[in-house]
Amino acid sequence: MKFFRNLLLKFLIFTFSALLWAQETKKNEERPIVDLISATAVATDKIKVTWKLPKDFSASSLLVFKSTEPFNSKANANSFLIAELSPKTMQYFDTATDFSEYYYAVLAKLPDGSVYKVFLPSINATVKPVAVERPAKTQKKSEEQVLAETPKLYTEGTKRELPLPYIDLIGDFEKKPSVLSEDVMTAGKKLSEGQPLKKQKLPPHYFDEDIISPSGGDDYYLFEILKDYFVKQDYEGSIIELKKFLSINRSESTTNRAAFYLAQSQYFTGNYRSALTMFMYTQDTWPVLCKKWINSTLDFYTVPQVQEE
């Protein structure tokens, strides 16, 4: 007997729960609440908000709200209103004026002018913030890069600069210079007659990174070489130490600066061919600076002549 009483009690509880669920479902269907709201960034200044309209949805218009905080029942919806739309609308494109994260909600405006202010997370109010992506920054080109990339125009009567021949790169320190025949040298002298040569050498150049002692690493090693040799105008010693320094794999930035100091040391010792090699090696990094030093080096560079037997 007790068993049947328990079974009847369970049946009554189940039936009552089913009735409550059916009533609540019917009540929800009658509520003017949109469903399945979603917000997605679709451009660098646009956020698309979409939602679904339930069956027999009744409202005079739809109100779209925006906030930097999640929506809840205590939110003052009027302060976040951004659009009023037709009651049949199911999407809205918001124009973003900054890169902050935002939440969105859609409420129904009833025929009597009142707003059905009920915020249901993930139903008619988003639970995840959305923001537009920042556009990629364009790095401003340096003055040297702009000058190097600008095509050079030659006006009528202006002599075009002759391109330099290929010169060995950093690995070839000791190659002997090429020689020209006497006929070629004589022809060259005739071409240069009446053309004054610049004979004033440039002052030593220092990069900003090497003016103050670094804390350590390759930059500190290079700083010590410059302090002990280059600054003291011991260019022979500077050449020896810089070649040792460059014989070991270094960072690209430090290698380029060391190669430029090596080129200067060779320039000041009169080894102009080797100086050209190193200035050419660093020309891609400092095109304007290297061009000045290359031109000065060419002013002093003399191609060796073949000796008659």
PDB file of C-alpha atoms in Angstrom:
ATOM      1  CA  MET A   1       0.000   0.000   0.000  1.00  0.00           C
ATOM      2  CA  LYS A   2       2.833   2.356   0.866  1.00  0.00           C
ATOM      3  CA  PHE A   3       4.433   1.645  -2.506  1.00  0.00           C
ATOM      4  CA  PHE A   4       1.326   2.768  -4.410  1.00  0.00           C
ATOM      5  CA  ARG A   5       1.051   5.939  -2.331  1.00  0.00           C
ATOM      6  CA  ASN A   6       4.637   6.897  -3.192  1.00  0.00           C
ATOM      7  CA  LEU A   7       4.039   6.137  -6.863  1.00  0.00           C
ATOM      8  CA  LEU A   8       0.890   8.289  -6.910  1.00  0.00           C
ATOM      9  CA  LEU A   9       2.739  11.126  -5.187  1.00  0.00           C
ATOM     10  CA  LYS A  10       5.519  11.050  -7.770  1.00  0.00           C
ATOM     11  CA  PHE A  11       2.952  11.071 -10.594  1.00  0.00           C
ATOM     12  CA  LEU A  12       1.194  14.113  -9.155  1.00  0.00           C
ATOM     13  CA  ILE A  13       4.522  15.998  -8.727  1.00  0.00           C
ATOM     14  CA  PHE A  14       5.500  15.210 -12.311  1.00  0.00           C
ATOM     15  CA  THR A  15       2.136  16.322 -13.671  1.00  0.00           C
ATOM     16  CA  PHE A  16       2.240  19.579 -11.683  1.00  0.00           C
ATOM     17  CA  SER A  17       5.790  20.339 -12.893  1.00  0.00           C
ATOM     18  CA  ALA A  18       4.782  19.675 -16.490  1.00  0.00           C
ATOM     19  CA  LEU A  19       1.871  22.086 -16.189  1.00  0.00           C
ATOM     20  CA  LEU A  20       4.112  24.795 -14.705  1.00  0.00           C
ATOM     21  CA  TRP A  21       6.678  24.301 -17.482  1.00  0.00           C
ATOM     22  CA  ALA A  22       3.964  24.538 -20.167  1.00  0.00           C
ATOM     23  CA  GLN A  23       2.580  27.720 -18.626  1.00  0.00           C
ATOM     24  CA  GLU A  24       6.029  29.272 -18.354  1.00  0.00           C
ATOM     25  CA  THR A  25       6.834  28.318 -21.952  1.00  0.00           C
ATOM     26  CA  LYS A  26       3.623  29.855 -23.209  1.00  0.00           C
ATOM     27  CA  LYS A  27       4.305  32.957 -21.144  1.00  0.00           C
ATOM     28  CA  ASN A  28       7.821  33.280 -22.594  1.00  0.00           C
ATOM     29  CA  GLU A  29       6.495  32.907 -26.128  1.00  0.00           C
ATOM     30  CA  GLU A  30       4.079  35.744 -25.486  1.00  0.00           C
ATOM     31  CA  ARG A  31       6.838  38.031 -24.179  1.00  0.00           C
ATOM     32  CA  PRO A  32       8.121  40.559 -26.755  1.00  0.00           C
ATOM     33  CA  ILE A  33      11.770  39.455 -26.445  1.00  0.00           C
ATOM     34  CA  VAL A  34      14.149  38.825 -29.343  1.00  0.00           C
ATOM     35  CA  ASP A  35      16.306  35.698 -29.292  1.00  0.00           C
ATOM     36  CA  LEU A  36      19.852  34.504 -30.140  1.00  0.00           C
ATOM     37  CA  ILE A  37      21.527  37.931 -30.148  1.00  0.00           C
ATOM     38  CA  SER A  38      25.089  38.066 -31.469  1.00  0.00           C
ATOM     39  CA  ALA A  39      27.666  40.822 -32.114  1.00  0.00           C
ATOM     40  CA  THR A  40      30.681  40.513 -34.423  1.00  0.00           C
ATOM     41  CA  ALA A  41      33.303  42.968 -35.712  1.00  0.00           C
ATOM     42  CA  VAL A  42      33.104  42.935 -39.526  1.00  0.00           C
ATOM     43  CA  ALA A  43      35.451  45.831 -40.364  1.00  0.00           C
ATOM     44  CA  THR A  44      37.909  48.202 -38.735  1.00  0.00           C
ATOM     45  CA  ASP A  45      34.972  50.496 -37.853  1.00  0.00           C
ATOM     46  CA  LYS A  46      31.859  48.283 -38.070  1.00  0.00           C
ATOM     47  CA  ILE A  47      30.192  45.867 -35.619  1.00  0.00           C
ATOM     48  CA  LYS A  48      27.300  43.725 -36.862  1.00  0.00           C
ATOM     49  CA  VAL A  49      24.553  42.881 -34.332  1.00  0.00           C
ATOM     50  CA  THR A  50      22.038  40.156 -35.284  1.00  0.00           C
ATOM     51  CA  TRP A  51      19.096  38.471 -33.554  1.00  0.00           C
ATOM     52  CA  LYS A  52      16.056  36.266 -34.247  1.00  0.00           C
ATOM     53  CA  LEU A  53      12.402  37.207 -33.910  1.00  0.00           C
ATOM     54  CA  PRO A  54      10.189  34.650 -32.158  1.00  0.00           C
ATOM     55  CA  LYS A  55       6.875  33.534 -33.661  1.00  0.00           C
ATOM     56  CA  ASP A  56       4.026  36.016 -33.253  1.00  0.00           C
ATOM     57  CA  PHE A  57       6.459  38.711 -32.090  1.00  0.00           C
ATOM     58  CA  SER A  58       4.547  41.897 -31.342  1.00  0.00           C
ATOM     59  CA  ALA A  59       6.128  45.335 -30.894  1.00  0.00           C
ATOM     60  CA  SER A  60       5.870  48.812 -32.405  1.00  0.00           C
ATOM     61  CA  SER A  61       9.672  49.061 -32.823  1.00  0.00           C
ATOM     62  CA  LEU A  62      13.009  47.598 -31.685  1.00  0.00           C
ATOM     63  CA  LEU A  63      15.512  49.528 -29.580  1.00  0.00           C
ATOM     64  CA  VAL A  64      19.238  48.756 -29.832  1.00  0.00           C
ATOM     65  CA  PHE A  65      21.417  49.519 -26.814  1.00  0.00           C
ATOM     66  CA  LYS A  66      25.173  49.660 -26.376  1.00  0.00           C
ATOM     67  CA  SER A  67      27.314  49.688 -23.226  1.00  0.00           C
ATOM     68  CA  THR A  68      30.856  49.117 -22.000  1.00  0.00           C
ATOM     69  CA  GLU A  69      29.364  46.998 -19.165  1.00  0.00           C
ATOM     70  CA  PRO A  70      27.169  43.873 -19.365  1.00  0.00           C
ATOM     71  CA  PHE A  71      23.436  44.604 -19.330  1.00  0.00           C
ATOM     72  CA  ASN A  72      21.338  43.573 -16.338  1.00  0.00           C
ATOM     73  CA  SER A  73      17.954  44.275 -14.834  1.00  0.00           C
ATOM     74  CA  LYS A  74      19.305  47.335 -13.020  1.00  0.00           C
ATOM     75  CA  ALA A  75      20.793  48.972 -16.111  1.00  0.00           C
ATOM     76  CA  ASN A  76      19.516  52.385 -17.175  1.00  0.00           C
ATOM     77  CA  ALA A  77      18.738  51.412 -20.753  1.00  0.00           C
ATOM     78  CA  ASN A  78      17.906  54.926 -21.953  1.00  0.00           C
ATOM     79  CA  SER A  79      21.502  56.077 -21.492  1.00  0.00           C
ATOM     80  CA  PHE A  80      22.756  53.410 -23.946  1.00  0.00           C
ATOM     81  CA  LEU A  81      20.149  53.748 -26.738  1.00  0.00           C
ATOM     82  CA  ILE A  82      21.855  53.950 -30.158  1.00  0.00           C
ATOM     83  CA  ALA A  83      19.060  53.089 -32.634  1.00  0.00           C
ATOM     84  CA  GLU A  84      15.299  52.567 -33.035  1.00  0.00           C
ATOM     85  CA  LEU A  85      14.409  50.097 -35.788  1.00  0.00           C
ATOM     86  CA  SER A  86      11.416  48.533 -37.502  1.00  0.00           C
ATOM     87  CA  PRO A  87       9.869  45.630 -35.497  1.00  0.00           C
ATOM     88  CA  LYS A  88      10.732  43.232 -38.346  1.00  0.00           C
ATOM     89  CA  THR A  89      14.449  44.106 -38.407  1.00  0.00           C
ATOM     90  CA  MET A  90      16.914  41.358 -37.459  1.00  0.00           C
ATOM     91  CA  GLN A  91      20.302  43.087 -37.788  1.00  0.00           C
ATOM     92  CA  TYR A  92      22.058  46.384 -37.159  1.00  0.00           C
ATOM     93  CA  PHE A  93      25.488  47.760 -38.134  1.00  0.00           C
ATOM     94  CA  ASP A  94      27.076  49.917 -35.469  1.00  0.00           C
ATOM     95  CA  THR A  95      29.829  52.376 -36.444  1.00  0.00           C
ATOM     96  CA  ALA A  96      32.693  52.161 -33.939  1.00  0.00           C
ATOM     97  CA  THR A  97      34.483  55.413 -33.151  1.00  0.00           C
ATOM     98  CA  ASP A  98      37.094  53.832 -30.860  1.00  0.00           C
ATOM     99  CA  PHE A  99      38.593  50.434 -29.994  1.00  0.00           C
ATOM    100  CA  SER A 100      36.784  49.837 -26.678  1.00  0.00           C
ATOM    101  CA  GLU A 101      34.905  46.604 -25.962  1.00  0.00           C
ATOM    102  CA  TYR A 102      31.111  46.863 -26.066  1.00  0.00           C
ATOM    103  CA  TYR A 103      28.021  44.859 -25.119  1.00  0.00           C
ATOM    104  CA  TYR A 104      24.723  45.066 -27.042  1.00  0.00           C
ATOM    105  CA  ALA A 105      21.054  44.487 -26.200  1.00  0.00           C
ATOM    106  CA  VAL A 106      17.769  44.685 -28.125  1.00  0.00           C
ATOM    107  CA  LEU A 107      14.476  45.550 -26.386  1.00  0.00           C
ATOM    108  CA  ALA A 108      10.928  45.855 -27.669  1.00  0.00           C
ATOM    109  CA  LYS A 109       9.018  49.100 -27.616  1.00  0.00           C
ATOM    110  CA  LEU A 110       5.334  48.338 -27.031  1.00  0.00           C
ATOM    111  CA  PRO A 111       2.402  49.988 -28.827  1.00  0.00           C
ATOM    112  CA  ASP A 112       1.627  52.085 -25.736  1.00  0.00           C
ATOM    113  CA  GLY A 113       5.136  53.618 -25.912  1.00  0.00           C
ATOM    114  CA  SER A 114       6.569  51.696 -22.965  1.00  0.00           C
ATOM    115  CA  VAL A 115       9.719  49.565 -23.204  1.00  0.00           C
ATOM    116  CA  TYR A 116       9.727  45.906 -22.202  1.00  0.00           C
ATOM    117  CA  LYS A 117      12.905  46.295 -20.188  1.00  0.00           C
ATOM    118  CA  VAL A 118      14.044  42.723 -19.570  1.00  0.00           C
ATOM    119  CA  PHE A 119      17.684  41.809 -20.187  1.00  0.00           C
ATOM    120  CA  LEU A 120      18.331  38.077 -20.641  1.00  0.00           C
ATOM    121  CA  PRO A 121      22.011  37.152 -21.153  1.00  0.00           C
ATOM    122  CA  SER A 122      22.661  35.465 -24.522  1.00  0.00           C
ATOM    123  CA  ILE A 123      18.948  35.870 -25.395  1.00  0.00           C
ATOM    124  CA  ASN A 124      18.500  39.572 -26.043  1.00  0.00           C
ATOM    125  CA  ALA A 125      21.749  40.821 -24.447  1.00  0.00           C
ATOM    126  CA  THR A 126      25.270  39.790 -25.436  1.00  0.00           C
ATOM    127  CA  VAL A 127      27.497  38.198 -22.793  1.00  0.00           C
ATOM    128  CA  LYS A 128      30.822  38.601 -24.580  1.00  0.00           C
ATOM    129  CA  PRO A 129      32.249  42.040 -25.394  1.00  0.00           C
ATOM    130  CA  VAL A 130      33.242  42.866 -28.954  1.00  0.00           C
ATOM    131  CA  ALA A 131      35.649  45.474 -30.335  1.00  0.00           C
ATOM    132  CA  VAL A 132      36.935  46.407 -33.762  1.00  0.00           C
ATOM    133  CA  GLU A 133      40.570  45.654 -34.532  1.00  0.00           C
ATOM    134  CA  ARG A 134      43.125  48.422 -34.676  1.00  0.00           C
ATOM    135  CA  PRO A 135      44.463  48.943 -38.207  1.00  0.00           C
ATOM    136  CA  ALA A 136      48.069  47.948 -38.682  1.00  0.00           C
ATOM    137  CA  LYS A 137      50.437  50.826 -38.056  1.00  0.00           C
ATOM    138  CA  THR A 138      52.442  52.012 -41.037  1.00  0.00           C
ATOM    139  CA  GLN A 139      55.998  52.668 -40.018  1.00  0.00           C
ATOM    140  CA  LYS A 140      57.187  56.084 -41.093  1.00  0.00           C
ATOM    141  CA  LYS A 141      60.171  55.881 -43.400  1.00  0.00           C
ATOM    142  CA  SER A 142      63.363  57.604 -42.376  1.00  0.00           C
ATOM    143  CA  GLU A 143      64.795  60.474 -44.396  1.00  0.00           C
ATOM    144  CA  GLU A 144      67.560  58.157 -45.622  1.00  0.00           C
ATOM    145  CA  GLN A 145      65.026  55.594 -46.873  1.00  0.00           C
ATOM    146  CA  VAL A 146      62.972  58.253 -48.648  1.00  0.00           C
ATOM    147  CA  LEU A 147      66.048  59.675 -50.387  1.00  0.00           C
ATOM    148  CA  ALA A 148      67.280  56.200 -51.348  1.00  0.00           C
ATOM    149  CA  GLU A 149      63.904  55.199 -52.839  1.00  0.00           C
ATOM    150  CA  THR A 150      63.319  58.472 -54.711  1.00  0.00           C
ATOM    151  CA  PRO A 151      64.336  58.167 -58.389  1.00  0.00           C
ATOM    152  CA  LYS A 152      67.052  60.646 -59.275  1.00  0.00           C
ATOM    153  CA  LEU A 153      66.315  62.881 -62.256  1.00  0.00           C
ATOM    154  CA  TYR A 154      69.109  64.234 -64.415  1.00  0.00           C
ATOM    155  CA  THR A 155      68.454  67.572 -66.060  1.00  0.00           C
ATOM    156  CA  GLU A 156      69.914  68.394 -69.441  1.00  0.00           C
ATOM    157  CA  GLY A 157      73.664  68.883 -69.232  1.00  0.00           C
ATOM    158  CA  THR A 158      73.976  67.071 -65.879  1.00  0.00           C
ATOM    159  CA  LYS A 159      76.434  64.194 -65.814  1.00  0.00           C
ATOM    160  CA  ARG A 160      75.036  60.880 -64.664  1.00  0.00           C
ATOM    161  CA  GLU A 161      76.862  59.205 -61.775  1.00  0.00           C
ATOM    162  CA  LEU A 162      78.762  56.088 -62.790  1.00  0.00           C
ATOM    163  CA  PRO A 163      77.725  52.936 -60.884  1.00  0.00           C
ATOM    164  CA  LEU A 164      80.400  51.355 -58.736  1.00  0.00           C
ATOM    165  CA  PRO A 165      81.612  47.892 -59.744  1.00  0.00           C
ATOM    166  CA  TYR A 166      80.861  44.921 -57.514  1.00  0.00           C
ATOM    167  CA  ILE A 167      83.153  44.917 -54.503  1.00  0.00           C
ATOM    168  CA  ASP A 168      83.783  41.962 -52.200  1.00  0.00           C
ATOM    169  CA  LEU A 169      81.757  41.842 -49.002  1.00  0.00           C
ATOM    170  CA  ILE A 170      82.742  41.419 -45.392  1.00  0.00           C
ATOM    171  CA  GLY A 171      84.361  37.998 -45.680  1.00  0.00           C
ATOM    172  CA  ASP A 172      87.069  39.096 -48.105  1.00  0.00           C
ATOM    173  CA  PHE A 173      89.426  41.380 -46.150  1.00  0.00           C
ATOM    174  CA  GLU A 174      92.775  40.635 -47.761  1.00  0.00           C
ATOM    175  CA  LYS A 175      92.160  40.422 -51.501  1.00  0.00           C
ATOM    176  CA  LYS A 176      94.782  42.337 -53.471  1.00  0.00           C
ATOM    177  CA  PRO A 177      93.581  45.280 -55.579  1.00  0.00           C
ATOM    178  CA  SER A 178      93.162  44.938 -59.331  1.00  0.00           C
ATOM    179  CA  VAL A 179      95.635  46.666 -61.652  1.00  0.00           C
ATOM    180  CA  LEU A 180      95.152  48.475 -64.948  1.00  0.00           C
ATOM    181  CA  SER A 181      97.412  48.703 -67.962  1.00  0.00           C
ATOM    182  CA  GLU A 182      99.403  51.822 -68.786  1.00  0.00           C
ATOM    183  CA  ASP A 183      97.138  52.644 -71.758  1.00  0.00           C
ATOM    184  CA  VAL A 184      94.065  52.619 -69.542  1.00  0.00           C
ATOM    185  CA  MET A 185      95.796  54.782 -66.931  1.00  0.00           C
ATOM    186  CA  THR A 186      96.868  57.306 -69.595  1.00  0.00           C
ATOM    187  CA  ALA A 187      93.322  57.511 -70.971  1.00  0.00           C
ATOM    188  CA  GLY A 188      91.991  57.999 -67.440  1.00  0.00           C
ATOM    189  CA  LYS A 189      94.401  60.857 -66.773  1.00  0.00           C
ATOM    190  CA  LYS A 190      93.284  62.623 -69.935  1.00  0.00           C
ATOM    191  CA  LEU A 191      89.621  62.283 -68.929  1.00  0.00           C
ATOM    192  CA  SER A 192      90.363  63.774 -65.516  1.00  0.00           C
ATOM    193  CA  GLU A 193      92.331  66.763 -66.773  1.00  0.00           C
ATOM    194  CA  GLY A 194      90.813  69.999 -65.543  1.00  0.00           C
ATOM    195  CA  GLN A 195      88.620  68.213 -63.005  1.00  0.00           C
ATOM    196  CA  PRO A 196      89.555  69.325 -59.466  1.00  0.00           C
ATOM    197  CA  LEU A 197      89.676  66.575 -56.843  1.00  0.00           C
ATOM    198  CA  LYS A 198      88.399  66.949 -53.301  1.00  0.00           C
ATOM    199  CA  LYS A 199      91.251  66.153 -50.960  1.00  0.00           C
ATOM    200  CA  GLN A 200      89.779  67.036 -47.575  1.00  0.00           C
ATOM    201  CA  LYS A 201      89.030  63.960 -45.505  1.00  0.00           C
ATOM    202  CA  LEU A 202      85.812  63.579 -43.562  1.00  0.00           C
ATOM    203  CA  PRO A 203      85.789  63.681 -39.746  1.00  0.00           C
ATOM    204  CA  PRO A 204      85.137  60.386 -37.888  1.00  0.00           C
ATOM    205  CA  HIS A 205      81.479  59.432 -37.564  1.00  0.00           C
ATOM    206  CA  TYR A 206      79.992  57.923 -34.368  1.00  0.00           C
ATOM    207  CA  PHE A 207      76.594  56.308 -34.024  1.00  0.00           C
ATOM    208  CA  ASP A 208      74.385  57.331 -31.102  1.00  0.00           C
ATOM    209  CA  GLU A 209      74.375  53.762 -29.742  1.00  0.00           C
ATOM    210  CA  ASP A 210      78.160  53.914 -29.236  1.00  0.00           C
ATOM    211  CA  ILE A 211      78.438  57.236 -27.425  1.00  0.00           C
ATOM    212  CA  ILE A 212      77.365  55.882 -24.007  1.00  0.00           C
ATOM    213  CA  SER A 213      78.747  52.636 -22.562  1.00  0.00           C
ATOM    214  CA  PRO A 214      76.185  49.795 -22.895  1.00  0.00           C
ATOM    215  CA  SER A 215      75.449  47.383 -20.051  1.00  0.00           C
ATOM    216  CA  GLY A 216      76.881  44.338 -21.841  1.00  0.00           C
ATOM    217  CA  GLY A 217      76.786  42.032 -24.862  1.00  0.00           C
ATOM    218  CA  ASP A 218      78.107  42.719 -28.356  1.00  0.00           C
ATOM    219  CA  ASP A 219      77.454  46.451 -28.025  1.00  0.00           C
ATOM    220  CA  TYR A 220      79.726  46.667 -24.980  1.00  0.00           C
ATOM    221  CA  TYR A 221      82.530  44.731 -26.735  1.00  0.00           C
ATOM    222  CA  LEU A 222      82.301  47.098 -29.714  1.00  0.00           C
ATOM    223  CA  PHE A 223      82.255  50.141 -27.378  1.00  0.00           C
ATOM    224  CA  GLU A 224      85.497  48.973 -25.728  1.00  0.00           C
ATOM    225  CA  ILE A 225      87.244  48.586 -29.112  1.00  0.00           C
ATOM    226  CA  LEU A 226      86.186  52.069 -30.156  1.00  0.00           C
ATOM    227  CA  LYS A 227      87.266  53.566 -26.831  1.00  0.00           C
ATOM    228  CA  ASP A 228      90.705  51.882 -26.840  1.00  0.00           C
ATOM    229  CA  TYR A 229      91.569  52.333 -30.521  1.00  0.00           C
ATOM    230  CA  PHE A 230      89.196  54.261 -32.792  1.00  0.00           C
ATOM    231  CA  VAL A 231      88.657  57.249 -30.494  1.00  0.00           C
ATOM    232  CA  LYS A 232      92.445  57.502 -29.952  1.00  0.00           C
ATOM    233  CA  GLN A 233      92.919  57.484 -33.749  1.00  0.00           C
ATOM    234  CA  ASP A 234      94.851  54.222 -33.530  1.00  0.00           C
ATOM    235  CA  TYR A 235      93.277  53.100 -36.780  1.00  0.00           C
ATOM    236  CA  GLU A 236      95.723  50.246 -37.398  1.00  0.00           C
ATOM    237  CA  GLY A 237      94.843  48.730 -34.027  1.00  0.00           C
ATOM    238  CA  SER A 238      91.182  49.464 -34.686  1.00  0.00           C
ATOM    239  CA  ILE A 239      91.334  47.484 -37.947  1.00  0.00           C
ATOM    240  CA  ILE A 240      92.885  44.469 -36.206  1.00  0.00           C
ATOM    241  CA  GLU A 241      90.368  44.431 -33.353  1.00  0.00           C
ATOM    242  CA  LEU A 242      87.329  45.109 -35.534  1.00  0.00           C
ATOM    243  CA  LYS A 243      88.273  42.260 -37.875  1.00  0.00           C
ATOM    244  CA  LYS A 244      88.504  39.942 -34.854  1.00  0.00           C
ATOM    245  CA  PHE A 245      85.144  41.239 -33.680  1.00  0.00           C
ATOM    246  CA  LEU A 246      83.524  40.632 -37.085  1.00  0.00           C
ATOM    247  CA  SER A 247      85.009  37.135 -37.392  1.00  0.00           C
ATOM    248  CA  ILE A 248      82.441  35.969 -34.813  1.00  0.00           C
ATOM    249  CA  ASN A 249      78.713  35.921 -35.507  1.00  0.00           C
ATOM    250  CA  ARG A 250      77.146  39.086 -34.028  1.00  0.00           C
ATOM    251  CA  SER A 251      73.730  40.727 -34.094  1.00  0.00           C
ATOM    252  CA  GLU A 252      72.853  42.425 -37.388  1.00  0.00           C
ATOM    253  CA  SER A 253      72.760  45.931 -35.919  1.00  0.00           C
ATOM    254  CA  THR A 254      76.136  45.583 -34.157  1.00  0.00           C
ATOM    255  CA  THR A 255      77.716  43.951 -37.209  1.00  0.00           C
ATOM    256  CA  ASN A 256      76.648  46.813 -39.468  1.00  0.00           C
ATOM    257  CA  ARG A 257      78.059  49.457 -37.127  1.00  0.00           C
ATOM    258  CA  ALA A 258      81.317  47.549 -36.649  1.00  0.00           C
ATOM    259  CA  ALA A 259      81.678  47.208 -40.433  1.00  0.00           C
ATOM    260  CA  PHE A 260      81.188  50.963 -40.835  1.00  0.00           C
ATOM    261  CA  TYR A 261      83.849  51.718 -38.194  1.00  0.00           C
ATOM    262  CA  LEU A 262      86.166  49.262 -39.965  1.00  0.00           C
ATOM    263  CA  ALA A 263      85.533  51.088 -43.247  1.00  0.00           C
ATOM    264  CA  GLN A 264      86.409  54.410 -41.582  1.00  0.00           C
ATOM    265  CA  SER A 265      89.585  52.953 -40.076  1.00  0.00           C
ATOM    266  CA  GLN A 266      90.682  51.696 -43.502  1.00  0.00           C
ATOM    267  CA  TYR A 267      89.779  55.083 -45.001  1.00  0.00           C
ATOM    268  CA  PHE A 268      91.942  56.953 -42.475  1.00  0.00           C
ATOM    269  CA  THR A 269      94.886  54.565 -43.011  1.00  0.00           C
ATOM    270  CA  GLY A 270      94.751  55.052 -46.778  1.00  0.00           C
ATOM    271  CA  ASN A 271      93.439  51.552 -47.595  1.00  0.00           C
ATOM    272  CA  TYR A 272      90.739  52.986 -49.814  1.00  0.00           C
ATOM    273  CA  ARG A 273      89.899  49.836 -51.746  1.00  0.00           C
ATOM    274  CA  SER A 274      89.101  47.926 -48.536  1.00  0.00           C
ATOM    275  CA  ALA A 275      87.235  50.973 -47.216  1.00  0.00           C
ATOM    276  CA  LEU A 276      85.039  50.927 -50.323  1.00  0.00           C
ATOM    277  CA  THR A 277      84.321  47.265 -49.690  1.00  0.00           C
ATOM    278  CA  MET A 278      83.011  47.934 -46.193  1.00  0.00           C
ATOM    279  CA  PHE A 279      81.124  51.106 -47.075  1.00  0.00           C
ATOM    280  CA  MET A 280      79.382  49.161 -49.847  1.00  0.00           C
ATOM    281  CA  TYR A 281      78.569  46.424 -47.327  1.00  0.00           C
ATOM    282  CA  THR A 282      76.668  48.880 -45.121  1.00  0.00           C
ATOM    283  CA  GLN A 283      75.133  50.972 -47.915  1.00  0.00           C
ATOM    284  CA  ASP A 284      71.708  49.300 -47.666  1.00  0.00           C
ATOM    285  CA  THR A 285      71.486  50.251 -43.982  1.00  0.00           C
ATOM    286  CA  TRP A 286      72.634  53.885 -44.284  1.00  0.00           C
ATOM    287  CA  PRO A 287      72.362  54.807 -47.996  1.00  0.00           C
ATOM    288  CA  VAL A 288      72.790  58.588 -47.599  1.00  0.00           C
ATOM    289  CA  LEU A 289      75.578  58.376 -45.023  1.00  0.00           C
ATOM    290  CA  CYS A 290      77.512  55.729 -46.976  1.00  0.00           C
ATOM    291  CA  LYS A 291      77.156  57.638 -50.223  1.00  0.00           C
ATOM    292  CA  LYS A 292      78.989  60.596 -48.675  1.00  0.00           C
ATOM    293  CA  TRP A 293      81.828  58.363 -47.460  1.00  0.00           C
ATOM    294  CA  ILE A 294      82.018  56.417 -50.721  1.00  0.00           C
ATOM    295  CA  ASN A 295      82.343  59.645 -52.712  1.00  0.00           C
ATOM    296  CA  SER A 296      85.082  60.894 -50.390  1.00  0.00           C
ATOM    297  CA  THR A 297      86.895  57.545 -50.610  1.00  0.00           C
ATOM    298  CA  LEU A 298      86.786  57.663 -54.407  1.00  0.00           C
ATOM    299  CA  ASP A 299      88.397  61.113 -54.282  1.00  0.00           C
ATOM    300  CA  PHE A 300      91.478  59.524 -52.717  1.00  0.00           C
ATOM    301  CA  TYR A 301      91.362  56.077 -54.333  1.00  0.00           C
ATOM    302  CA  THR A 302      94.084  55.487 -56.936  1.00  0.00           C
ATOM    303  CA  VAL A 303      93.916  52.318 -59.032  1.00  0.00           C
ATOM    304  CA  PRO A 304      97.377  50.717 -59.101  1.00  0.00           C
ATOM    305  CA  GLN A 305      99.162  50.690 -62.444  1.00  0.00           C
ATOM    306  CA  VAL A 306     100.895  47.713 -64.053  1.00  0.00           C
ATOM    307  CA  GLN A 307     104.646  48.016 -63.645  1.00  0.00           C
ATOM    308  CA  GLU A 308     106.692  47.646 -66.855  1.00  0.00           C
ATOM    309  CA  GLU A 309     109.338  44.941 -66.773  1.00  0.00           C
TER     310      GLU A 309
END
